[in-house]
PDB file of C-alpha atoms in Angstrom:
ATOM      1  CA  UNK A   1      -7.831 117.236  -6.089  1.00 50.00           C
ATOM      2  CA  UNK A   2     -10.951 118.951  -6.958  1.00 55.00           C
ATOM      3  CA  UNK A   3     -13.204 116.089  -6.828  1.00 55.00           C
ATOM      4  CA  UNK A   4     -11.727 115.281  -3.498  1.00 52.00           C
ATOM      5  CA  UNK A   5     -12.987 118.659  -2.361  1.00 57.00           C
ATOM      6  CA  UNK A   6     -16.385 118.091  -3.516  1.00 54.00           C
ATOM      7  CA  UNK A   7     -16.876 115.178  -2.129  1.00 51.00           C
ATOM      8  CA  UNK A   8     -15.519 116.353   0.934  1.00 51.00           C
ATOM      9  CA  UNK A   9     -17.729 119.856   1.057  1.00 52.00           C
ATOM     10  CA  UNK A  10     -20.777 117.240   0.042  1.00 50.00           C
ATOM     11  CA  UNK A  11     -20.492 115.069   2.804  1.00 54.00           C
ATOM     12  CA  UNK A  12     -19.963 117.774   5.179  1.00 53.00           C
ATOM     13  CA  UNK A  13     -23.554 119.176   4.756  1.00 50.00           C
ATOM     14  CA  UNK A  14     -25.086 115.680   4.355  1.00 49.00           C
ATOM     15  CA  UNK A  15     -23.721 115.362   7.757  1.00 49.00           C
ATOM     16  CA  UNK A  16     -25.432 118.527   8.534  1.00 48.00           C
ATOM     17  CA  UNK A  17     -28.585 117.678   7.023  1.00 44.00           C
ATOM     18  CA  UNK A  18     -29.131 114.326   8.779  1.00 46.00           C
ATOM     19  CA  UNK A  19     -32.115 113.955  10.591  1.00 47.00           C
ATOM     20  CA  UNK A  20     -31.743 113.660  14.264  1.00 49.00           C
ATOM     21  CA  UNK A  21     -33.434 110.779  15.931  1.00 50.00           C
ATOM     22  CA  UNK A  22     -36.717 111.102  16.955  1.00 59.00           C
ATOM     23  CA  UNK A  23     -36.287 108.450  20.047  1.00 69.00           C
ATOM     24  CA  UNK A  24     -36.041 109.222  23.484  1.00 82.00           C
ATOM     25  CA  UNK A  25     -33.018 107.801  25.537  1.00 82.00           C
ATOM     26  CA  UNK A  26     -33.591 107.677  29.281  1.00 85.00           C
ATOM     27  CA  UNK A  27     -30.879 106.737  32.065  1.00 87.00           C
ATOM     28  CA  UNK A  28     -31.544 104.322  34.161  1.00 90.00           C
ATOM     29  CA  UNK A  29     -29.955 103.732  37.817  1.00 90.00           C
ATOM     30  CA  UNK A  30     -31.090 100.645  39.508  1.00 90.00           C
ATOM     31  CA  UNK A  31     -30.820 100.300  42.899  1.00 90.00           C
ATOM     32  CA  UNK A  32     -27.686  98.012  42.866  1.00 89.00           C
ATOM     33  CA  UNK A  33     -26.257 101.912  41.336  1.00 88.00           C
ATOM     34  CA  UNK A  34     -26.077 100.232  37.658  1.00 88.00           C
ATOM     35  CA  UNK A  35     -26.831 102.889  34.928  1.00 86.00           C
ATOM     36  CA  UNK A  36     -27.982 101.712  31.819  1.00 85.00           C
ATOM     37  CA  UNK A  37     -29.415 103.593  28.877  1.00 81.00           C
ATOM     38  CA  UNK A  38     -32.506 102.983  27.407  1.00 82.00           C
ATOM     39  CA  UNK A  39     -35.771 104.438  24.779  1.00 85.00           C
ATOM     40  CA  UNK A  40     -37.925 102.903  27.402  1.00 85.00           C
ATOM     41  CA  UNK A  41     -38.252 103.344  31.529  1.00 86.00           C
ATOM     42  CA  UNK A  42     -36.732 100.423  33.363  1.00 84.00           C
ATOM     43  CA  UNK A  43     -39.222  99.528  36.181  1.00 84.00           C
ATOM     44  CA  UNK A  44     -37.420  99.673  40.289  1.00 86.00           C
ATOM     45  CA  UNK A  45     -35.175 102.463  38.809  1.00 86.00           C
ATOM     46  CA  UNK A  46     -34.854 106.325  38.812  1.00 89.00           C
ATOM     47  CA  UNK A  47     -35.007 107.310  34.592  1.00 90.00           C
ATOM     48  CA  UNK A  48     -34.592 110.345  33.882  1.00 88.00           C
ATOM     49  CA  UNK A  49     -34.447 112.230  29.787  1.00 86.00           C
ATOM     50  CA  UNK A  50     -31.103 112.238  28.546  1.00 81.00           C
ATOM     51  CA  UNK A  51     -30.939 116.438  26.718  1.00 81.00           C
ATOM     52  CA  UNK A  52     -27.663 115.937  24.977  1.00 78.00           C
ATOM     53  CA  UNK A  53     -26.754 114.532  21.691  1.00 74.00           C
ATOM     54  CA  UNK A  54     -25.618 110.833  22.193  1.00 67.00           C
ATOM     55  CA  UNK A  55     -24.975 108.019  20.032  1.00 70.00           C
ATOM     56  CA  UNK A  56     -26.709 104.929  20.118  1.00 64.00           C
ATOM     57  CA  UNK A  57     -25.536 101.449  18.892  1.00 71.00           C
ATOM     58  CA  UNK A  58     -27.471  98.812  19.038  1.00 72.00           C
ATOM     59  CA  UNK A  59     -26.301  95.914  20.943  1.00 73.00           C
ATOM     60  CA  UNK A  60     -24.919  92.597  19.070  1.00 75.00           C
ATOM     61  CA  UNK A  61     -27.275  89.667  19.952  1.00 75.00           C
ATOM     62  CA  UNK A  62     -25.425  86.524  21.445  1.00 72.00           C
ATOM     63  CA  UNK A  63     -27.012  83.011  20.719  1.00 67.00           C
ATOM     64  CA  UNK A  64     -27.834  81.694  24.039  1.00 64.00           C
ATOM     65  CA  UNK A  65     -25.506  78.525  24.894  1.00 61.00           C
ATOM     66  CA  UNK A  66     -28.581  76.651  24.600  1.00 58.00           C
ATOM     67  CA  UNK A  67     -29.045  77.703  21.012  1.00 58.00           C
ATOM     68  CA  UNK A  68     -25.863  76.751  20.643  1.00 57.00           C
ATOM     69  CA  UNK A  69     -25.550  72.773  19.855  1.00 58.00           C
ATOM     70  CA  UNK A  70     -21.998  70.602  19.416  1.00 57.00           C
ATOM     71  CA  UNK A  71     -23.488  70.136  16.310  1.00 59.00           C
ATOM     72  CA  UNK A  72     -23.919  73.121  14.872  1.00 59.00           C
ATOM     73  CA  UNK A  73     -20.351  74.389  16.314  1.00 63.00           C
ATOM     74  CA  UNK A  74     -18.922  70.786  14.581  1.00 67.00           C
ATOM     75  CA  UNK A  75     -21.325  71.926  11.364  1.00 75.00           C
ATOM     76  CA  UNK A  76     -19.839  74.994  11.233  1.00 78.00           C
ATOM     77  CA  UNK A  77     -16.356  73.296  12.000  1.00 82.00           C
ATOM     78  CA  UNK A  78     -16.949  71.335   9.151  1.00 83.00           C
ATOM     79  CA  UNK A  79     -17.837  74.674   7.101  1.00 86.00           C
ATOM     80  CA  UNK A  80     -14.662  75.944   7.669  1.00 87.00           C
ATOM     81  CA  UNK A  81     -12.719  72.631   6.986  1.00 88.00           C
ATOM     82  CA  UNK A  82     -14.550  71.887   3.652  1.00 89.00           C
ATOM     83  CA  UNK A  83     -13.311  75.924   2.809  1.00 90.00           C
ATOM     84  CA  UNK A  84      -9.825  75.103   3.692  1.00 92.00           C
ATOM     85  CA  UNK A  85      -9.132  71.949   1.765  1.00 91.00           C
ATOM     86  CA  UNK A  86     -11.313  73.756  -2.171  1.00 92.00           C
ATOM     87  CA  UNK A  87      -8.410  76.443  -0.803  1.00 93.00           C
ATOM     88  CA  UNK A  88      -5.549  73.742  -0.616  1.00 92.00           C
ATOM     89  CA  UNK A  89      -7.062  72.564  -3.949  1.00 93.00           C
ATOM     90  CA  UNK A  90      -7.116  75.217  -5.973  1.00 94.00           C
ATOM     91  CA  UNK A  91      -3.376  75.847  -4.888  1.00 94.00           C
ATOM     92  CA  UNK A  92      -2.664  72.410  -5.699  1.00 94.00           C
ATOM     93  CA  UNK A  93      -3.824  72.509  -8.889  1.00 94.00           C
ATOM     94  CA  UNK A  94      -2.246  76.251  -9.459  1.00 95.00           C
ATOM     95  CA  UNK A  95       1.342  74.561  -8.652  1.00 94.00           C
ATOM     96  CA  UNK A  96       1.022  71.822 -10.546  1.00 94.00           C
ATOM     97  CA  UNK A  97       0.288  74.121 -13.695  1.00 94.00           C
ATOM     98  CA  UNK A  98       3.120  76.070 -12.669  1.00 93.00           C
ATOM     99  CA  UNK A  99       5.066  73.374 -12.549  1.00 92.00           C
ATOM    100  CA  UNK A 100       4.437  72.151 -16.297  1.00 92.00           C
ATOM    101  CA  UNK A 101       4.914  75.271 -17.511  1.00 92.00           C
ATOM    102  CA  UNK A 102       8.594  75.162 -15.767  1.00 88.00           C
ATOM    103  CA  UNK A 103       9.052  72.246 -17.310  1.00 88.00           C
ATOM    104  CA  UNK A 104       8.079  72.745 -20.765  1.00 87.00           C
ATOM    105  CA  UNK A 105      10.495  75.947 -20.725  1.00 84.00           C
ATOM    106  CA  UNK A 106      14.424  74.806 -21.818  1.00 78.00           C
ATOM    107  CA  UNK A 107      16.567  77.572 -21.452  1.00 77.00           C
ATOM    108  CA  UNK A 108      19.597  77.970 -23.619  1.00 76.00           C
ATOM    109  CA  UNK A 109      21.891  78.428 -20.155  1.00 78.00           C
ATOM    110  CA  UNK A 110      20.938  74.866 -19.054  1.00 72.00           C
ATOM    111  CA  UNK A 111      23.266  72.625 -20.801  1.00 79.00           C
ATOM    112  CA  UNK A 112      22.949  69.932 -18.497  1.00 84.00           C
ATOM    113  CA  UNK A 113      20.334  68.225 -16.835  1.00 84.00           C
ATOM    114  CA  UNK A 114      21.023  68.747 -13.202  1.00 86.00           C
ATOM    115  CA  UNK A 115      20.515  72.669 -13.641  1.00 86.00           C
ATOM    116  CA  UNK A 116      16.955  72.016 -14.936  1.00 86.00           C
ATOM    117  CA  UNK A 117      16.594  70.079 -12.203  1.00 89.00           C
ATOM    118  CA  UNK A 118      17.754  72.617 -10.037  1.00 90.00           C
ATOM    119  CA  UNK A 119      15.238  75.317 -11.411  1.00 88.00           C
ATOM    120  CA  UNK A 120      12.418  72.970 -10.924  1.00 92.00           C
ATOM    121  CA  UNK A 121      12.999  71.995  -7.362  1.00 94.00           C
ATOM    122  CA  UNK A 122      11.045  75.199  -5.918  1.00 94.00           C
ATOM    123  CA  UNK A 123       7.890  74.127  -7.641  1.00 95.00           C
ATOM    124  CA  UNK A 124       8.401  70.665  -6.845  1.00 95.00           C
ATOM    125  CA  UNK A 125       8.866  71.578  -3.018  1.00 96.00           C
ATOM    126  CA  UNK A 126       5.704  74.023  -2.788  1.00 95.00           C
ATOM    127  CA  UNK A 127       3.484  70.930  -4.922  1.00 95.00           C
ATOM    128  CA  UNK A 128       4.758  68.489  -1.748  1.00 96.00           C
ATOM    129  CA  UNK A 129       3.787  71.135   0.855  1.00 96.00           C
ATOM    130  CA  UNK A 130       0.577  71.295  -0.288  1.00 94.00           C
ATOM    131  CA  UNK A 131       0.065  67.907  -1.166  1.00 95.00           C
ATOM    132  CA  UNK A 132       1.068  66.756   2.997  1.00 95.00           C
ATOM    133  CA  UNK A 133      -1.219  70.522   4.294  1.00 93.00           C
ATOM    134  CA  UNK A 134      -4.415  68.941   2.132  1.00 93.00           C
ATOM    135  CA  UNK A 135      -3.413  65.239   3.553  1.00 92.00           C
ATOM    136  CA  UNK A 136      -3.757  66.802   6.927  1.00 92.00           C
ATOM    137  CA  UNK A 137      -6.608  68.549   6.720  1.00 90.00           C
ATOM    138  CA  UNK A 138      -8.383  65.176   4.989  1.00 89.00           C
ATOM    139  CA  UNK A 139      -6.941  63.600   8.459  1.00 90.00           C
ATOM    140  CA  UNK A 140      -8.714  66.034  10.796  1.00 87.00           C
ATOM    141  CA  UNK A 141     -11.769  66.335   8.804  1.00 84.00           C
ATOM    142  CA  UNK A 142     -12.085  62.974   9.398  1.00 82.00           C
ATOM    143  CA  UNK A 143     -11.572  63.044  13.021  1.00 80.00           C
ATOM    144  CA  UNK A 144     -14.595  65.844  12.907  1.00 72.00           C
ATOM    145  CA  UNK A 145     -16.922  63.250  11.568  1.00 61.00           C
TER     146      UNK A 145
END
């Protein structure tokens, strides 16, 4: 609990500490009546200094939609399709261990063969789930191509 206060008393006067920012934010009306905030005067509008303490974000950029090609959406289609079948992969592989690990185990309670069975049906079951989810995503990585 101590440390927790610490660290809570030091970031309170790092907060305090901070530097302000040395930019200048001016709002902007156009004549259309759309404000906007800015560091620099927007020509055809009425700026004038913003005095209180705002925060400023800068804006995410967008790629234009003529940056943006089929192929580098089916590119990064592909990305995410290669991902999802080394995922499907490694779980494959993960089960199948698990699986011979089930069966190499021979408990003293299973005294005939059908309960063995029994116990390694799960694993069985999630191996063929993931075996047909990787078959499908082979299928419609294909129809990406």
């Amino acid at each position: 609990m101590k440390h927790w206060r610490a660290w809570h008393a030091a970031s309170i006067i790092g907060l305090c500490v901070m530097p302000a920012a040395d930019a200048e934010v001016f709002k902007c009306v156009n004549p259309a009546g759309k404000i906007t905030y800015s560091e620099k005067k927007e020509a055809n509008s009425q700026c004038s200094s913003v005095t209180t303490p705002i925060n400023v974000v800068p804006a995410m950029r967008v790629p234009d939609k003529e940056s943006r090609t089929p192929d580098s959406e089916d590119s990064g289609k592909k990305d995410a399709m290669r991902g999802q079948i080394a995922e499907q992969e490694r779980a494959l592989t993960d089960a199948k261990k698990a699986l011979a690990e089930q069966e190499s185990i021979r408990l003293g309670s299973e005294q005939n063969y059908q309960r063995v069975l029994d116990r390694l049906k799960p694993y069985q079951d999630k191996i063929a789930e993931i075996e047909k989810k990787l078959a499908q995503l082979r299928e419609d990585q294909g129809k990406v191509k």
